[in-house]
Amino acid sequence: MSLDAHRRATESLIAFWADSGVDALYGDEPFDRLAEGAQRLQVKARPPEPTPLKSAQARAASPDIADALAAARHLAAAAGTLDELAAVIAGFEACPLRYDGARQAVFSRGPHAASLMVIGEAPGAEEDSQGIPFVGRAGKLLDRMLAAAGLTDRAFITNTVFWRPPGNRTPTASEQAVCAPFVERAIALVQPRVLLLAGAASAKALLRREDGILSIRGRWFEWRSEDGDMELPAMPTLHPAFLLRQPAAKKKAWQDLLTLTERLDRPGRPH
Ligand code: URA
């Protein structure tokens, strides 16, 4: 391959990653490329850079997941309003994601009394920088879809985790588990009539099922709180980031929204 063809292939791969939301790559260990180059030139290599202090210290200080979960449950239960819940999340130190490069906690947007709660996967780069969920490209598409379905002022929007996972990777089950008491508390405080679970990671965490999103999207499931005290109809749908990559799938997501709107507009509780 010519140098030019290599360059074009590399640019195309990077554009594909960027389109998929990948804007950073992390290795497990720091790698000193300057030292590698220096070695090749037979110049004495510099010692490798130490691991960033804040991250190492924070990891060591992180309690294990069971302790983190207990702390999250305790704090979430004590939050009497969504503003209190937002403050508690912002100060919560036991979620490991907090120490993996996230700039700030990203909790929610939308009316505090809403008939619909949309639960996405995790904040991305734009959300991390603004501190608001679904404000990047996927969020703009979500907004257009909600507007077209007449749901803009009826939707409270949040995620399964509140810190951006490094490199936009999918949050792990334990990261989602640690944040789950806050998600449940948000549901209890907003009191939506239905949940819309955007994407596989959200559907898996909230419904505790392993099915592929394409086989369960557009169907109604019963969401249950951990203690079994709350129950709500929940519909998994395709994630807007997926729709940006596969525009032909927008039709399916639109069908899901229509099914959801039909249920929301049935006579019942207000909002
Ligand atoms: N994707 C999500 O799942 N959540 C966001 O907030 C943004 C993008």
XYZ file of C-alpha atoms and ligand atoms in Angstrom:
279
model
C 0.000 0.000 0.000
C 1.310 3.464 -0.814
C 1.875 5.996 1.954
C -1.070 8.002 0.665
C -3.387 4.957 0.743
C -2.229 4.212 4.325
C -3.009 7.782 5.308
C -6.493 7.646 3.729
C -7.261 4.273 5.402
C -6.148 5.640 8.785
C -8.227 8.813 8.368
C -11.255 6.766 7.410
C -10.844 4.477 10.459
C -10.479 7.471 12.797
C -13.579 9.096 11.237
C -15.502 5.847 11.804
C -14.432 5.754 15.474
C -15.303 9.427 15.949
C -18.712 8.803 14.389
C -19.214 5.937 16.841
C -18.475 8.277 19.760
C -14.885 7.145 20.425
C -12.722 10.180 21.075
C -10.076 8.769 23.402
C -8.122 5.530 23.724
C -6.726 4.370 27.030
C -4.220 1.629 27.777
C -4.097 -0.075 31.160
C -0.583 1.236 31.803
C 1.079 4.509 30.773
C 3.397 4.046 27.804
C 6.292 6.406 27.246
C 6.701 6.627 23.467
C 9.437 9.261 23.794
C 11.530 6.814 25.806
C 10.955 4.119 23.151
C 12.206 6.457 20.408
C 15.189 7.466 22.487
C 16.114 3.825 23.056
C 16.108 3.185 19.321
C 18.538 6.052 18.896
C 20.621 4.476 21.665
C 20.157 7.496 23.848
C 19.529 6.689 27.506
C 15.738 6.261 27.959
C 13.912 8.429 30.486
C 12.133 6.549 33.294
C 8.422 5.974 32.480
C 5.941 8.599 33.690
C 4.287 7.647 36.988
C 0.571 6.749 36.929
C -1.443 9.956 37.552
C -1.553 10.386 41.323
C -5.221 11.363 41.690
C -6.454 8.309 39.834
C -4.198 5.844 41.706
C -5.063 7.300 45.099
C -8.730 7.440 44.304
C -8.785 3.809 43.196
C -7.021 2.673 46.348
C -9.488 4.673 48.422
C -12.547 3.287 46.582
C -14.562 0.970 48.769
C -15.563 -2.304 47.129
C -18.759 -2.528 45.146
C -20.863 -3.907 48.023
C -19.882 -0.982 50.252
C -20.444 1.458 47.395
C -23.899 0.005 46.783
C -24.795 0.233 50.480
C -23.664 3.862 50.552
C -25.648 4.662 47.390
C -28.804 3.056 48.833
C -28.477 4.988 52.059
C -27.882 8.345 50.356
C -30.543 7.843 47.702
C -33.197 6.973 50.289
C -32.443 10.184 52.196
C -32.931 12.444 49.147
C -36.399 13.976 49.422
C -36.360 15.945 46.170
C -34.691 15.676 42.769
C -32.477 18.649 43.616
C -31.306 16.864 46.755
C -30.744 13.714 44.730
C -28.683 15.653 42.165
C -26.550 17.107 44.981
C -26.048 13.686 46.561
C -24.964 12.185 43.229
C -22.567 15.072 42.564
C -20.905 14.413 45.923
C -20.963 10.603 45.720
C -17.395 9.310 45.813
C -17.827 5.546 45.704
C -18.555 4.986 42.007
C -15.289 3.908 40.337
C -16.295 5.681 37.104
C -15.848 8.988 38.875
C -12.083 8.476 38.849
C -11.600 7.357 35.254
C -11.362 10.717 33.551
C -14.918 12.055 33.981
C -15.065 15.806 34.524
C -18.287 15.914 36.526
C -21.477 14.061 37.410
C -24.231 14.149 34.775
C -27.646 13.468 36.267
C -30.777 14.639 34.487
C -32.772 17.145 32.496
C -36.476 17.678 31.979
C -39.528 18.470 34.106
C -39.498 17.078 37.664
C -43.036 15.756 37.288
C -43.005 13.895 33.976
C -45.153 11.140 32.548
C -42.179 9.645 30.693
C -38.704 8.832 31.971
C -36.059 8.151 29.325
C -33.085 6.174 30.653
C -30.019 6.073 28.410
C -26.728 4.290 28.828
C -24.094 6.755 30.053
C -22.915 10.315 29.461
C -20.638 10.875 26.459
C -18.031 13.569 25.807
C -20.435 16.460 25.274
C -22.544 15.485 28.296
C -19.377 15.216 30.404
C -18.332 18.712 29.451
C -21.791 20.312 29.951
C -22.974 18.225 32.928
C -26.313 17.540 31.188
C -27.464 14.218 29.684
C -28.148 13.732 25.979
C -26.831 17.037 24.654
C -24.473 15.633 21.980
C -25.420 14.370 18.514
C -27.404 11.410 19.866
C -29.195 13.718 22.298
C -30.164 16.118 19.521
C -31.677 13.225 17.594
C -33.504 12.067 20.737
C -34.885 15.599 21.154
C -36.111 15.686 17.548
C -37.850 12.351 18.018
C -39.472 13.362 21.316
C -40.594 16.651 19.737
C -42.117 14.854 16.754
C -44.039 12.608 19.149
C -45.212 15.629 21.199
C -43.265 14.444 24.243
C -40.718 17.228 24.739
C -42.262 18.681 27.883
C -43.287 15.313 29.245
C -39.909 13.584 29.385
C -37.426 13.412 32.248
C -34.080 12.216 30.881
C -31.298 10.393 32.726
C -28.845 7.470 32.353
C -27.911 4.188 34.033
C -24.647 5.752 35.275
C -23.750 9.369 36.020
C -20.111 9.633 34.980
C -18.718 9.247 31.484
C -17.021 5.849 31.043
C -13.508 6.262 29.584
C -13.498 6.230 25.786
C -17.323 5.955 25.824
C -17.152 2.258 26.619
C -20.324 0.538 27.825
C -20.649 0.818 31.612
C -20.023 -2.451 33.455
C -22.757 -4.260 35.383
C -21.161 -3.261 38.702
C -20.912 0.408 37.700
C -24.601 0.288 36.791
C -25.417 -1.544 40.025
C -23.728 1.143 42.142
C -25.760 3.871 40.390
C -29.032 1.892 40.406
C -30.300 3.156 43.805
C -30.072 6.722 42.443
C -31.954 5.742 39.273
C -34.644 4.066 41.411
C -34.899 7.096 43.663
C -35.281 9.325 40.594
C -38.126 7.108 39.400
C -39.778 7.293 42.831
C -39.515 11.103 42.885
C -40.558 11.793 39.273
C -43.341 9.181 39.342
C -43.476 8.662 35.568
C -46.202 6.542 34.039
C -43.779 4.701 31.753
C -40.048 4.184 31.221
C -38.323 4.318 27.840
C -35.056 2.368 27.961
C -32.722 3.694 25.260
C -30.339 0.998 24.085
C -29.207 -2.460 25.129
C -27.182 -1.383 28.172
C -30.164 0.418 29.679
C -32.633 -2.385 28.901
C -30.290 -5.016 30.356
C -29.710 -3.103 33.578
C -33.289 -2.037 34.223
C -35.042 -5.226 33.122
C -32.311 -7.603 34.333
C -32.480 -9.482 31.027
C -29.822 -10.580 28.583
C -31.863 -10.459 25.335
C -30.570 -8.535 22.340
C -32.166 -5.110 21.940
C -33.487 -5.930 18.454
C -35.581 -8.767 19.825
C -37.123 -6.839 22.734
C -37.464 -3.275 21.386
C -40.981 -1.893 21.047
C -42.451 -4.393 23.544
C -43.780 -3.691 27.017
C -42.052 -5.193 30.038
C -42.662 -4.720 33.720
C -39.877 -2.847 35.489
C -39.621 -3.639 39.225
C -37.611 -1.824 41.860
C -34.978 -3.819 43.750
C -37.248 -4.158 46.816
C -40.278 -4.969 44.635
C -42.228 -1.973 45.963
C -42.493 -0.104 42.648
C -43.605 -1.424 39.278
C -43.906 0.385 35.963
C -44.390 -0.447 32.290
C -41.035 -0.139 30.502
C -40.252 -0.215 26.800
C -36.762 -0.857 25.410
C -35.960 0.962 22.176
C -32.975 1.529 19.909
C -30.373 3.966 21.195
C -30.234 7.240 19.209
C -26.442 6.783 18.767
C -27.242 3.495 16.978
C -29.790 5.324 14.817
C -27.107 7.817 13.785
C -25.022 4.915 12.491
C -27.983 2.976 11.055
C -30.476 5.594 9.811
C -32.642 2.874 8.249
C -33.512 1.717 11.791
C -35.146 5.072 12.615
C -38.442 3.707 11.337
C -38.433 1.043 14.063
C -37.611 3.583 16.775
C -40.421 5.790 15.516
C -42.862 2.871 15.723
C -41.717 2.327 19.322
C -42.401 5.965 20.176
C -45.870 5.784 18.659
C -46.694 2.672 20.703
C -45.412 4.464 23.792
C -47.390 7.655 23.098
C -50.548 5.646 22.589
C -50.157 4.192 26.106
C -49.273 7.564 27.622
C -52.351 9.181 26.133
C -54.703 6.556 27.499
C -56.872 8.046 30.229
C -55.203 7.627 33.616
C -53.025 9.624 35.942
C -52.177 13.257 34.984
C -48.801 14.802 33.736
N -25.824 8.481 25.234
C -26.447 8.129 26.382
O -26.808 6.984 26.571
N -26.643 9.068 27.288
C -26.274 10.335 27.108
O -26.502 11.144 28.015
C -25.657 10.678 25.913
C -25.433 9.742 24.973
